[in-house]
Structure formats: C-alpha cells, structure tokens
Amino acid sequence: MPRKRQPAERLTHADASGRACMVDVGAKGVSAREAVARGIVQLGPEAFAALQGNRLAKGDALAVARIAGIQAAKRTAEWIPLCHAIPLDHVAVDFALDEPGGRVRVEARVRARAVTGVEMEALTATAAACLALYDMVKGVDRAAAIREIRLVLKRGGRGGLWRAGEEEEGP
C-alpha cells in the first residue's frame, strides 16, 4: 500500500525568506535510484510511414532522438533550475511504433546511485527525445504533436517504489 504523504511544513526549494534555493541533500544516504518517464509523438500517416521506413530527409530519426535523450539526461541540472547534478549510471531511451495510432511511444529509463532521485533526468530525456523526433519529421508533418510526457516509475530513496496509477492518498 502506498505510504500517505504529509503536507510539507514549508516549501523545499525556498529558504526561510521565501527565496529559491537548492535543497540540501548532504545528510541523505546514497541509494540505488531509478526513474522511468514516457511520452508520445503523434504523427500523420505520411510522416509515420517515412519514419518507419527510415526515409526522412534528415536521416535516422530514432537514432538521433535516442542520442538527444541520453545527452539531455546528462545535462538536466543545466536545464532545470535547482536540480542537482547527478552522476548517472545508466540512461536508455527506447521507442515503440504504434502504426494504427500513428504514434511513437518514447520511454527513458535512468539509474544512478545517489542521494537524490533521477525523475527529472528521465523526464528531461523523454522531452528531448520527443523534441528531436519532432525536429526530424517537421519537414513532412508540421502538425506532429508531443503528448503526455509523464513519470511512470520512481524507485529508491526514502519513498521506495512509486508507479503511475498507484498515487498516494491525499491528506
């Protein structure tokens, strides 16, 4: 059963005066952390066929998007204010082509041994992979759409395991 969260007494990313600050994680113990995020890129039939057949003018869109996602995960602290720089153990970005739906499902999985989680790294990897896919297909389909980027799994640290659909009870 998911553990019930208590409301925070104060914001974690603000000091006593209300100014933005980075959370001090120095007293936390190192543990294995993992996060998985997913997103969808919706394509029209022509763009989907070109992607599936590796016939896009810019080249292998899935290879480019995979590398973009991995690079983004490694640079998350540069993109997201107040995010800790974390040495990552593993980043994987994978794709599933849903031909009937014209969708590319993007999944990023990130692992590290750290004092703080890797959720933002997984989300950033997913977003960057989706953006790179859009860039690769926009010449064929400017109406391509990025949808539903979300965290689906978090493991490690004080919170243990969390999966989407198993949200914690409210206060």
CSV table of C-alpha atoms in Angstrom, one decimal:
chain,number,residue,atom,x,y,z
A,1,MET,CA,0.0,0.0,0.0
A,2,PRO,CA,1.4,3.4,-0.9
A,3,ARG,CA,2.5,5.5,2.0
A,4,LYS,CA,0.5,8.6,2.8
A,5,ARG,CA,2.4,11.9,2.4
A,6,GLN,CA,2.0,14.6,5.0
A,7,PRO,CA,1.8,18.2,3.7
A,8,ALA,CA,5.2,19.9,3.7
A,9,GLU,CA,5.6,22.4,6.6
A,10,ARG,CA,7.5,24.7,4.1
A,11,LEU,CA,8.5,24.6,0.5
A,12,THR,CA,11.6,22.5,0.0
A,13,HIS,CA,13.1,24.8,-2.7
A,14,ALA,CA,12.7,28.0,-0.7
A,15,ASP,CA,14.7,29.4,2.2
A,16,ALA,CA,13.2,31.0,5.3
A,17,SER,CA,12.8,34.2,3.4
A,18,GLY,CA,11.0,32.6,0.5
A,19,ARG,CA,13.9,32.9,-1.9
A,20,ALA,CA,14.6,30.0,-4.2
A,21,CYS,CA,17.4,27.6,-3.1
A,22,MET,CA,18.7,24.2,-3.9
A,23,VAL,CA,17.6,21.5,-1.4
A,24,ASP,CA,20.5,20.4,0.9
A,25,VAL,CA,20.8,16.7,0.4
A,26,GLY,CA,24.2,16.4,2.1
A,27,ALA,CA,22.8,14.4,5.1
A,28,LYS,CA,21.0,11.8,2.9
A,29,GLY,CA,22.4,8.4,2.3
A,30,VAL,CA,23.3,7.1,-1.1
A,31,SER,CA,20.9,4.6,-2.5
A,32,ALA,CA,20.1,3.0,-5.9
A,33,ARG,CA,17.7,5.3,-7.8
A,34,GLU,CA,15.7,4.6,-10.9
A,35,ALA,CA,13.1,6.6,-12.8
A,36,VAL,CA,11.1,5.9,-16.0
A,37,ALA,CA,9.3,8.5,-18.0
A,38,ARG,CA,7.2,8.2,-21.1
A,39,GLY,CA,5.9,10.5,-23.8
A,40,ILE,CA,4.1,10.2,-27.2
A,41,VAL,CA,4.8,11.8,-30.5
A,42,GLN,CA,1.7,11.8,-32.7
A,43,LEU,CA,2.3,11.7,-36.4
A,44,GLY,CA,0.3,11.9,-39.6
A,45,PRO,CA,0.3,8.9,-41.9
A,46,GLU,CA,2.9,10.2,-44.3
A,47,ALA,CA,5.4,11.1,-41.5
A,48,PHE,CA,4.8,7.9,-39.7
A,49,ALA,CA,5.5,5.9,-42.9
A,50,ALA,CA,8.7,7.9,-43.6
A,51,LEU,CA,9.9,7.4,-40.0
A,52,GLN,CA,9.0,3.7,-40.0
A,53,GLY,CA,10.8,3.2,-43.4
A,54,ASN,CA,13.8,5.3,-42.3
A,55,ARG,CA,13.1,7.6,-45.3
A,56,LEU,CA,13.3,11.0,-43.6
A,57,ALA,CA,15.4,13.6,-45.3
A,58,LYS,CA,17.3,14.3,-42.1
A,59,GLY,CA,18.3,10.7,-41.6
A,60,ASP,CA,17.7,8.1,-38.8
A,61,ALA,CA,15.2,9.9,-36.6
A,62,LEU,CA,15.1,7.3,-33.9
A,63,ALA,CA,18.9,7.2,-33.6
A,64,VAL,CA,19.1,11.0,-33.4
A,65,ALA,CA,16.2,11.1,-30.8
A,66,ARG,CA,17.9,8.4,-28.7
A,67,ILE,CA,21.2,10.3,-28.5
A,68,ALA,CA,19.3,13.6,-27.8
A,69,GLY,CA,17.5,11.9,-24.9
A,70,ILE,CA,20.7,10.5,-23.4
A,71,GLN,CA,22.6,13.8,-23.8
A,72,ALA,CA,19.7,15.7,-22.2
A,73,ALA,CA,19.6,13.3,-19.2
A,74,LYS,CA,23.3,14.0,-18.6
A,75,ARG,CA,22.7,17.8,-18.7
A,76,THR,CA,19.5,18.0,-16.7
A,77,ALA,CA,21.0,20.2,-14.0
A,78,GLU,CA,21.9,22.8,-16.7
A,79,TRP,CA,18.3,22.9,-17.9
A,80,ILE,CA,16.2,22.7,-14.7
A,81,PRO,CA,16.9,25.3,-12.1
A,82,LEU,CA,17.6,23.9,-8.6
A,83,CYS,CA,18.2,20.4,-9.9
A,84,HIS,CA,21.3,18.6,-8.5
A,85,ALA,CA,24.0,17.4,-10.9
A,86,ILE,CA,23.9,13.6,-10.6
A,87,PRO,CA,26.5,11.2,-11.9
A,88,LEU,CA,24.3,8.7,-13.9
A,89,ASP,CA,25.0,5.0,-14.0
A,90,HIS,CA,22.7,4.3,-16.9
A,91,VAL,CA,20.4,6.0,-19.4
A,92,ALA,CA,18.3,4.2,-22.0
A,93,VAL,CA,15.9,5.7,-24.5
A,94,ASP,CA,13.6,3.4,-26.4
A,95,PHE,CA,10.8,3.7,-28.9
A,96,ALA,CA,7.7,1.7,-29.8
A,97,LEU,CA,6.0,2.4,-33.1
A,98,ASP,CA,2.2,2.2,-32.9
A,99,GLU,CA,1.2,2.1,-36.6
A,100,PRO,CA,-2.6,2.0,-36.2
A,101,GLY,CA,-2.5,5.0,-33.9
A,102,GLY,CA,0.3,6.9,-35.8
A,103,ARG,CA,2.2,7.2,-32.5
A,104,VAL,CA,5.8,6.9,-31.4
A,105,ARG,CA,5.9,5.9,-27.8
A,106,VAL,CA,9.1,7.2,-26.1
A,107,GLU,CA,10.5,5.8,-22.9
A,108,ALA,CA,13.5,6.9,-20.9
A,109,ARG,CA,14.9,4.9,-18.1
A,110,VAL,CA,17.6,6.4,-15.8
A,111,ARG,CA,19.6,4.8,-13.0
A,112,ALA,CA,22.1,6.2,-10.5
A,113,ARG,CA,23.5,5.6,-7.0
A,114,ALA,CA,22.9,9.0,-5.5
A,115,VAL,CA,21.4,10.9,-2.6
A,116,THR,CA,18.5,12.3,-4.6
A,117,GLY,CA,16.2,10.9,-7.3
A,118,VAL,CA,16.6,10.8,-11.1
A,119,GLU,CA,13.0,11.7,-12.0
A,120,MET,CA,13.9,15.0,-13.6
A,121,GLU,CA,16.6,13.2,-15.7
A,122,ALA,CA,14.1,10.7,-17.0
A,123,LEU,CA,11.6,13.4,-17.8
A,124,THR,CA,14.2,15.6,-19.5
A,125,ALA,CA,15.4,12.6,-21.6
A,126,THR,CA,11.9,11.9,-22.7
A,127,ALA,CA,11.2,15.5,-23.6
A,128,ALA,CA,14.4,15.9,-25.5
A,129,ALA,CA,13.8,12.7,-27.4
A,130,CYS,CA,10.3,13.8,-28.3
A,131,LEU,CA,11.6,17.2,-29.4
A,132,ALA,CA,14.3,15.6,-31.6
A,133,LEU,CA,11.7,13.4,-33.2
A,134,TYR,CA,9.6,16.4,-34.0
A,135,ASP,CA,12.6,18.2,-35.5
A,136,MET,CA,13.3,15.2,-37.7
A,137,VAL,CA,9.7,14.9,-39.0
A,138,LYS,CA,8.7,18.5,-39.2
A,139,GLY,CA,9.6,18.8,-42.9
A,140,VAL,CA,6.9,16.2,-43.6
A,141,ASP,CA,4.5,16.9,-40.8
A,142,ARG,CA,4.4,20.3,-39.1
A,143,ALA,CA,1.3,19.2,-37.2
A,144,ALA,CA,3.1,16.4,-35.4
A,145,ALA,CA,2.3,16.7,-31.7
A,146,ILE,CA,4.1,15.9,-28.4
A,147,ARG,CA,1.8,14.5,-25.8
A,148,GLU,CA,1.6,13.0,-22.3
A,149,ILE,CA,5.2,13.3,-21.0
A,150,ARG,CA,5.0,11.9,-17.5
A,151,LEU,CA,6.8,10.0,-14.9
A,152,VAL,CA,5.6,6.4,-14.7
A,153,LEU,CA,8.0,4.8,-12.2
A,154,LYS,CA,10.3,6.0,-9.4
A,155,ARG,CA,12.3,3.6,-7.3
A,156,GLY,CA,14.8,4.2,-4.4
A,157,GLY,CA,15.4,6.6,-1.6
A,158,ARG,CA,13.1,7.2,1.3
A,159,GLY,CA,10.0,7.0,-0.8
A,160,GLY,CA,10.7,3.4,-2.1
A,161,LEU,CA,8.7,2.4,-5.1
A,162,TRP,CA,6.1,4.6,-6.8
A,163,ARG,CA,4.3,3.7,-10.0
A,164,ALA,CA,1.8,5.8,-12.0
A,165,GLY,CA,-1.7,4.7,-11.2
A,166,GLU,CA,-0.7,4.0,-7.6
A,167,GLU,CA,-0.8,7.6,-6.5
A,168,GLU,CA,-0.6,8.3,-2.8
A,169,GLU,CA,-3.7,9.1,-0.9
A,170,GLY,CA,-4.4,12.8,-0.3
A,171,PRO,CA,-4.1,14.5,3.1
